[in-house]
Amino acid sequence: GGADGGGGVSAGCFTPDGKFAVSTGMDGTMRVWAPRTGMCRHVFRLIDGDLGLTCIGVDGGSDGQLAIAGGEDGNAYVCHLQGKKLVATLRHFDHNNSKMQGDEDASDMRYVEAVAFAPRNVNPNWVATGSIDGSLKIWDLANEAQCRQTCKPAQGLISSKDKNGSDAVSGITRLTWHPSLPVIFVSYADGIVRLWDVRDGILLHAWTGGNVGDNQINDMALEFIFPNPAENSAGTAIIVTANDDKHVKVYEVDVASVIAAARSNLTT
């Protein structure tokens, strides 16, 4: 199966139980598929016009039935798969920002390029959205889908330059939550992986890999290792990034030590 209306398929994944596949399309639809038969079970028509959906996340909410799709219109759409209904529209992009109106280049900066639900043991009602403009937003679906936190690198921490020599916006490419802590790993188009505490929006750490600037991270994967799960530790994070410089970079991170060092620096 695929998208109709002349648009391609932009993203896809399986639901955690493996019973269904969910896809997003450049025709503005999210589709639910039966993998065994290839039949489309439901279509969520989320965006009208020429704009499409860019990314997808599943396994949200206390029942694991929520899916989220990021859009080129600056919104993210949360749908209940079993209930077959749109439950929230998250307006990541400020549509009232007059500086963006009528500016074709600027309008591209509103695309929501990455989405991810928080693990249920962190908070089943939280979801993160990341945009080409470099902003990470954390939403609380239990509180009228309000934005509870915005995280964005300070201008001095943005390492690349635009054509005028000014600090360039570093877009977000991937998001991954820690499985048990309210922190999130985020990869950016400047080649940096940043770790944010979503409770207060504090940047805890940034990994550059020794080469930043025009070195976009195209994909990021994380594996978390817990030597003794019974101890409820923060564990070790293995971060793998695929970069425009033709390198795959691997970071081994003692999560608890990184967080402790960041918090210590904030108090000194």
mmCIF file of C-alpha atoms in Angstrom:
data_model
loop_
_atom_site.group_PDB
_atom_site.id
_atom_site.type_symbol
_atom_site.label_atom_id
_atom_site.label_comp_id
_atom_site.label_asym_id
_atom_site.label_seq_id
_atom_site.Cartn_x
_atom_site.Cartn_y
_atom_site.Cartn_z
ATOM 1 C CA GLY A 1 0.000 0.000 0.000
ATOM 2 C CA GLY A 2 0.953 3.648 -0.105
ATOM 3 C CA ALA A 3 -0.197 7.239 -0.138
ATOM 4 C CA ASP A 4 -2.553 8.602 -2.727
ATOM 5 C CA GLY A 5 -2.948 12.097 -4.128
ATOM 6 C CA GLY A 6 0.449 12.069 -5.825
ATOM 7 C CA GLY A 7 2.541 12.042 -2.628
ATOM 8 C CA GLY A 8 5.198 9.594 -1.531
ATOM 9 C CA VAL A 9 5.435 7.743 1.770
ATOM 10 C CA SER A 10 7.609 9.705 4.200
ATOM 11 C CA ALA A 11 7.797 7.403 7.243
ATOM 12 C CA GLY A 12 6.511 4.125 8.623
ATOM 13 C CA CYS A 13 6.697 1.818 11.619
ATOM 14 C CA PHE A 14 4.984 -1.097 13.311
ATOM 15 C CA THR A 15 2.783 -0.782 16.358
ATOM 16 C CA PRO A 16 4.461 -2.327 19.425
ATOM 17 C CA ASP A 17 2.252 -5.424 19.272
ATOM 18 C CA GLY A 18 3.193 -5.981 15.615
ATOM 19 C CA LYS A 19 -0.433 -6.204 14.521
ATOM 20 C CA PHE A 20 -0.435 -3.072 12.386
ATOM 21 C CA ALA A 21 1.895 -0.864 10.385
ATOM 22 C CA VAL A 22 1.416 2.906 10.377
ATOM 23 C CA SER A 23 2.673 5.218 7.645
ATOM 24 C CA THR A 24 2.696 8.927 6.885
ATOM 25 C CA GLY A 25 2.529 10.422 3.422
ATOM 26 C CA MET A 26 3.298 13.606 1.576
ATOM 27 C CA ASP A 27 -0.418 13.718 0.751
ATOM 28 C CA GLY A 28 -1.069 14.686 4.377
ATOM 29 C CA THR A 29 -2.431 11.313 5.500
ATOM 30 C CA MET A 30 -1.581 8.838 8.217
ATOM 31 C CA ARG A 31 -2.569 5.296 7.274
ATOM 32 C CA VAL A 32 -3.009 2.152 9.332
ATOM 33 C CA TRP A 33 -2.200 -1.122 7.531
ATOM 34 C CA ALA A 34 -2.751 -4.815 8.127
ATOM 35 C CA PRO A 35 0.717 -6.260 7.345
ATOM 36 C CA ARG A 36 -0.507 -9.779 6.563
ATOM 37 C CA THR A 37 -2.942 -8.681 3.860
ATOM 38 C CA GLY A 38 -1.535 -5.291 2.828
ATOM 39 C CA MET A 39 -4.987 -3.784 3.292
ATOM 40 C CA CYS A 40 -5.402 -0.231 4.563
ATOM 41 C CA ARG A 41 -7.544 -0.360 7.699
ATOM 42 C CA HIS A 42 -7.963 3.378 8.253
ATOM 43 C CA VAL A 43 -6.901 6.749 6.844
ATOM 44 C CA PHE A 44 -6.431 9.862 8.987
ATOM 45 C CA ARG A 45 -6.596 12.886 6.665
ATOM 46 C CA LEU A 46 -4.607 15.424 8.651
ATOM 47 C CA ILE A 47 -3.371 18.115 6.219
ATOM 48 C CA ASP A 48 -5.156 19.524 3.199
ATOM 49 C CA GLY A 49 -3.368 21.140 0.280
ATOM 50 C CA ASP A 50 0.221 20.759 -0.906
ATOM 51 C CA LEU A 51 1.875 20.102 2.453
ATOM 52 C CA GLY A 52 2.674 16.627 3.745
ATOM 53 C CA LEU A 53 3.586 14.674 6.853
ATOM 54 C CA THR A 54 7.275 14.091 7.559
ATOM 55 C CA CYS A 55 7.675 11.717 10.509
ATOM 56 C CA ILE A 56 5.823 9.360 12.820
ATOM 57 C CA GLY A 57 5.859 7.992 16.355
ATOM 58 C CA VAL A 58 3.713 5.331 18.054
ATOM 59 C CA ASP A 59 3.145 3.705 21.473
ATOM 60 C CA GLY A 60 1.857 6.844 23.188
ATOM 61 C CA GLY A 61 -0.610 7.247 26.030
ATOM 62 C CA SER A 62 -1.387 4.928 28.922
ATOM 63 C CA ASP A 63 -2.911 2.367 26.539
ATOM 64 C CA GLY A 64 -0.153 2.610 23.908
ATOM 65 C CA GLN A 65 -2.726 3.444 21.224
ATOM 66 C CA LEU A 66 -1.594 6.969 20.393
ATOM 67 C CA ALA A 67 0.330 7.778 17.216
ATOM 68 C CA ILE A 68 1.823 11.156 16.300
ATOM 69 C CA ALA A 69 2.757 12.607 12.911
ATOM 70 C CA GLY A 70 4.809 15.737 12.285
ATOM 71 C CA GLY A 71 3.791 18.012 9.433
ATOM 72 C CA GLU A 72 5.232 20.497 6.992
ATOM 73 C CA ASP A 73 2.569 22.944 8.215
ATOM 74 C CA GLY A 74 4.340 23.331 11.570
ATOM 75 C CA ASN A 75 1.882 21.126 13.459
ATOM 76 C CA ALA A 76 2.026 17.648 14.923
ATOM 77 C CA TYR A 77 -1.101 15.502 15.003
ATOM 78 C CA VAL A 78 -1.894 12.981 17.734
ATOM 79 C CA CYS A 79 -4.346 10.223 16.770
ATOM 80 C CA HIS A 80 -5.868 7.337 18.694
ATOM 81 C CA LEU A 81 -5.430 4.296 16.481
ATOM 82 C CA GLN A 82 -8.078 2.069 17.988
ATOM 83 C CA GLY A 83 -10.559 4.915 18.402
ATOM 84 C CA LYS A 84 -9.806 6.156 14.866
ATOM 85 C CA LYS A 85 -9.893 9.801 15.852
ATOM 86 C CA LEU A 86 -7.670 12.874 16.013
ATOM 87 C CA VAL A 87 -7.218 13.725 19.700
ATOM 88 C CA ALA A 88 -4.838 16.709 19.600
ATOM 89 C CA THR A 89 -3.171 19.161 17.236
ATOM 90 C CA LEU A 90 0.143 20.429 18.597
ATOM 91 C CA ARG A 91 1.034 23.792 17.074
ATOM 92 C CA HIS A 92 4.811 23.613 17.212
ATOM 93 C CA PHE A 93 5.280 26.541 14.819
ATOM 94 C CA ASP A 94 4.061 29.985 15.814
ATOM 95 C CA HIS A 95 1.739 30.813 12.946
ATOM 96 C CA ASN A 96 1.350 34.349 14.309
ATOM 97 C CA ASN A 97 5.033 35.114 13.774
ATOM 98 C CA SER A 98 4.792 37.748 11.061
ATOM 99 C CA LYS A 99 8.461 37.405 10.144
ATOM 100 C CA MET A 100 7.679 34.038 8.590
ATOM 101 C CA GLN A 101 4.618 35.077 6.624
ATOM 102 C CA GLY A 102 5.155 35.109 2.870
ATOM 103 C CA ASP A 103 8.824 34.093 3.161
ATOM 104 C CA GLU A 104 9.256 30.822 1.246
ATOM 105 C CA ASP A 105 12.674 30.051 2.743
ATOM 106 C CA ALA A 106 11.464 30.860 6.241
ATOM 107 C CA SER A 107 8.320 28.776 5.819
ATOM 108 C CA ASP A 108 10.494 25.687 5.406
ATOM 109 C CA MET A 109 11.799 26.318 8.941
ATOM 110 C CA ARG A 110 8.419 25.394 10.398
ATOM 111 C CA TYR A 111 8.573 21.723 9.343
ATOM 112 C CA VAL A 112 8.237 19.294 12.258
ATOM 113 C CA GLU A 113 10.921 16.719 11.464
ATOM 114 C CA ALA A 114 11.026 14.495 14.563
ATOM 115 C CA VAL A 115 8.465 13.251 17.095
ATOM 116 C CA ALA A 116 8.581 10.817 20.025
ATOM 117 C CA PHE A 117 6.356 9.814 22.930
ATOM 118 C CA ALA A 118 7.893 9.624 26.380
ATOM 119 C CA PRO A 119 8.121 6.101 27.827
ATOM 120 C CA ARG A 120 5.151 5.324 30.055
ATOM 121 C CA ASN A 121 7.289 5.008 33.187
ATOM 122 C CA VAL A 122 8.589 8.550 32.536
ATOM 123 C CA ASN A 123 5.188 10.076 31.785
ATOM 124 C CA PRO A 124 2.544 8.479 29.539
ATOM 125 C CA ASN A 125 1.136 11.901 28.637
ATOM 126 C CA TRP A 126 4.323 13.589 27.417
ATOM 127 C CA VAL A 127 5.381 13.820 23.789
ATOM 128 C CA ALA A 128 8.272 15.656 22.127
ATOM 129 C CA THR A 129 8.367 17.445 18.777
ATOM 130 C CA GLY A 130 11.439 18.788 16.997
ATOM 131 C CA SER A 131 11.560 21.260 14.135
ATOM 132 C CA ILE A 132 13.884 22.429 11.388
ATOM 133 C CA ASP A 133 14.124 25.716 13.306
ATOM 134 C CA GLY A 134 16.033 23.859 16.039
ATOM 135 C CA SER A 135 13.342 24.041 18.706
ATOM 136 C CA LEU A 136 12.435 21.048 20.831
ATOM 137 C CA LYS A 137 9.028 21.214 22.505
ATOM 138 C CA ILE A 138 7.583 18.980 25.201
ATOM 139 C CA TRP A 139 3.804 18.674 25.345
ATOM 140 C CA ASP A 140 1.488 17.422 28.090
ATOM 141 C CA LEU A 141 -1.467 15.641 26.537
ATOM 142 C CA ALA A 142 -3.192 15.391 29.930
ATOM 143 C CA ASN A 143 -3.158 19.175 30.350
ATOM 144 C CA GLU A 144 -5.093 20.292 27.267
ATOM 145 C CA ALA A 145 -2.075 19.376 25.110
ATOM 146 C CA GLN A 146 -0.212 22.423 26.395
ATOM 147 C CA CYS A 147 3.478 23.005 25.630
ATOM 148 C CA ARG A 148 5.201 22.554 28.992
ATOM 149 C CA GLN A 149 8.792 23.199 27.897
ATOM 150 C CA THR A 150 10.784 24.579 24.961
ATOM 151 C CA CYS A 151 14.461 23.713 24.527
ATOM 152 C CA LYS A 152 16.670 25.463 21.989
ATOM 153 C CA PRO A 153 20.449 25.997 21.880
ATOM 154 C CA ALA A 154 21.566 29.549 22.629
ATOM 155 C CA GLN A 155 22.878 31.474 19.632
ATOM 156 C CA GLY A 156 26.442 31.164 20.877
ATOM 157 C CA LEU A 157 26.107 27.368 20.915
ATOM 158 C CA ILE A 158 24.998 27.144 17.286
ATOM 159 C CA SER A 159 28.142 26.188 15.435
ATOM 160 C CA SER A 160 27.302 26.747 11.780
ATOM 161 C CA LYS A 161 26.894 29.973 9.817
ATOM 162 C CA ASP A 162 24.394 31.036 7.200
ATOM 163 C CA LYS A 163 25.247 32.774 3.908
ATOM 164 C CA ASN A 164 25.420 36.135 5.686
ATOM 165 C CA GLY A 165 27.861 34.909 8.307
ATOM 166 C CA SER A 166 25.298 34.889 11.118
ATOM 167 C CA ASP A 167 24.619 31.958 13.431
ATOM 168 C CA ALA A 168 22.623 29.438 11.401
ATOM 169 C CA VAL A 169 19.622 27.617 12.748
ATOM 170 C CA SER A 170 20.498 24.017 13.539
ATOM 171 C CA GLY A 171 17.545 21.803 12.709
ATOM 172 C CA ILE A 172 16.562 18.722 14.669
ATOM 173 C CA THR A 173 16.792 15.380 12.864
ATOM 174 C CA ARG A 174 16.054 12.689 15.510
ATOM 175 C CA LEU A 175 14.713 12.344 19.070
ATOM 176 C CA THR A 176 15.185 9.517 21.578
ATOM 177 C CA TRP A 177 13.946 9.499 25.172
ATOM 178 C CA HIS A 178 15.834 7.851 27.988
ATOM 179 C CA PRO A 179 13.737 4.804 29.011
ATOM 180 C CA SER A 180 13.350 5.812 32.669
ATOM 181 C CA LEU A 181 14.499 9.429 33.121
ATOM 182 C CA PRO A 182 12.921 12.737 31.974
ATOM 183 C CA VAL A 183 15.782 13.469 29.579
ATOM 184 C CA ILE A 184 15.931 13.264 25.811
ATOM 185 C CA PHE A 185 18.766 12.796 23.313
ATOM 186 C CA VAL A 186 18.438 15.002 20.217
ATOM 187 C CA SER A 187 20.505 15.005 17.017
ATOM 188 C CA TYR A 188 20.929 18.165 14.959
ATOM 189 C CA ALA A 189 21.911 19.295 11.496
ATOM 190 C CA ASP A 190 25.109 20.873 12.883
ATOM 191 C CA GLY A 191 26.503 17.426 13.731
ATOM 192 C CA ILE A 192 25.894 17.695 17.470
ATOM 193 C CA VAL A 193 23.971 15.351 19.781
ATOM 194 C CA ARG A 194 22.472 17.261 22.704
ATOM 195 C CA LEU A 195 20.983 15.911 25.929
ATOM 196 C CA TRP A 196 18.140 17.950 27.451
ATOM 197 C CA ASP A 197 16.370 17.745 30.800
ATOM 198 C CA VAL A 198 12.728 18.243 29.806
ATOM 199 C CA ARG A 199 11.634 19.311 33.296
ATOM 200 C CA ASP A 200 13.454 22.644 33.202
ATOM 201 C CA GLY A 201 14.790 22.874 29.628
ATOM 202 C CA ILE A 202 18.425 22.670 30.730
ATOM 203 C CA LEU A 203 21.053 21.529 28.215
ATOM 204 C CA LEU A 204 22.929 18.812 30.095
ATOM 205 C CA HIS A 205 25.606 17.935 27.533
ATOM 206 C CA ALA A 206 26.574 18.195 23.866
ATOM 207 C CA TRP A 207 28.629 15.661 21.899
ATOM 208 C CA THR A 208 30.313 17.117 18.808
ATOM 209 C CA GLY A 209 32.372 14.195 17.542
ATOM 210 C CA GLY A 210 35.182 16.634 16.771
ATOM 211 C CA ASN A 211 33.600 17.930 13.574
ATOM 212 C CA VAL A 212 30.686 20.354 13.679
ATOM 213 C CA GLY A 213 29.097 22.879 11.371
ATOM 214 C CA ASP A 214 28.137 21.615 7.929
ATOM 215 C CA ASN A 215 27.983 18.007 9.104
ATOM 216 C CA GLN A 216 24.347 17.039 9.438
ATOM 217 C CA ILE A 217 23.386 13.990 11.464
ATOM 218 C CA ASN A 218 21.046 12.124 9.140
ATOM 219 C CA ASP A 219 20.106 9.366 11.553
ATOM 220 C CA MET A 220 20.662 8.444 15.190
ATOM 221 C CA ALA A 221 20.110 5.229 17.131
ATOM 222 C CA LEU A 222 20.533 4.551 20.836
ATOM 223 C CA GLU A 223 20.914 1.399 22.883
ATOM 224 C CA PHE A 224 20.669 1.553 26.672
ATOM 225 C CA ILE A 225 22.588 -0.913 28.808
ATOM 226 C CA PHE A 226 21.607 -1.592 32.419
ATOM 227 C CA PRO A 227 24.106 -3.989 34.058
ATOM 228 C CA ASN A 228 21.783 -4.536 37.018
ATOM 229 C CA PRO A 229 18.202 -3.516 36.240
ATOM 230 C CA ALA A 230 17.196 -4.084 39.856
ATOM 231 C CA GLU A 231 19.339 -1.113 40.908
ATOM 232 C CA ASN A 232 17.184 1.287 38.848
ATOM 233 C CA SER A 233 20.289 3.056 37.543
ATOM 234 C CA ALA A 234 20.508 5.507 34.649
ATOM 235 C CA GLY A 235 22.632 2.994 32.768
ATOM 236 C CA THR A 236 24.974 3.471 29.833
ATOM 237 C CA ALA A 237 23.797 4.938 26.534
ATOM 238 C CA ILE A 238 25.436 3.848 23.292
ATOM 239 C CA ILE A 239 24.766 6.537 20.689
ATOM 240 C CA VAL A 240 25.315 5.863 16.980
ATOM 241 C CA THR A 241 25.052 8.677 14.435
ATOM 242 C CA ALA A 242 25.225 8.678 10.638
ATOM 243 C CA ASN A 243 26.757 11.936 9.408
ATOM 244 C CA ASP A 244 27.183 13.891 6.208
ATOM 245 C CA ASP A 245 30.979 13.641 6.596
ATOM 246 C CA LYS A 246 30.701 9.951 5.563
ATOM 247 C CA HIS A 247 31.391 8.747 9.096
ATOM 248 C CA VAL A 248 29.397 6.721 11.572
ATOM 249 C CA LYS A 249 30.168 7.969 15.084
ATOM 250 C CA VAL A 250 29.704 6.005 18.288
ATOM 251 C CA TYR A 251 29.534 7.507 21.782
ATOM 252 C CA GLU A 252 29.484 5.577 25.059
ATOM 253 C CA VAL A 253 27.818 7.655 27.754
ATOM 254 C CA ASP A 254 27.550 7.087 31.502
ATOM 255 C CA VAL A 255 24.207 8.863 31.796
ATOM 256 C CA ALA A 256 24.232 9.408 35.563
ATOM 257 C CA SER A 257 27.740 10.908 35.488
ATOM 258 C CA VAL A 258 26.842 13.289 32.650
ATOM 259 C CA ILE A 259 23.729 14.513 34.451
ATOM 260 C CA ALA A 260 25.560 14.909 37.756
ATOM 261 C CA ALA A 261 28.383 16.895 36.141
ATOM 262 C CA ALA A 262 25.922 19.196 34.376
ATOM 263 C CA ARG A 263 23.963 19.864 37.560
ATOM 264 C CA SER A 264 27.173 20.483 39.497
ATOM 265 C CA ASN A 265 28.296 23.071 36.930
ATOM 266 C CA LEU A 266 24.971 24.864 37.239
ATOM 267 C CA THR A 267 25.408 25.306 40.973
ATOM 268 C CA THR A 268 29.009 26.576 40.854
#
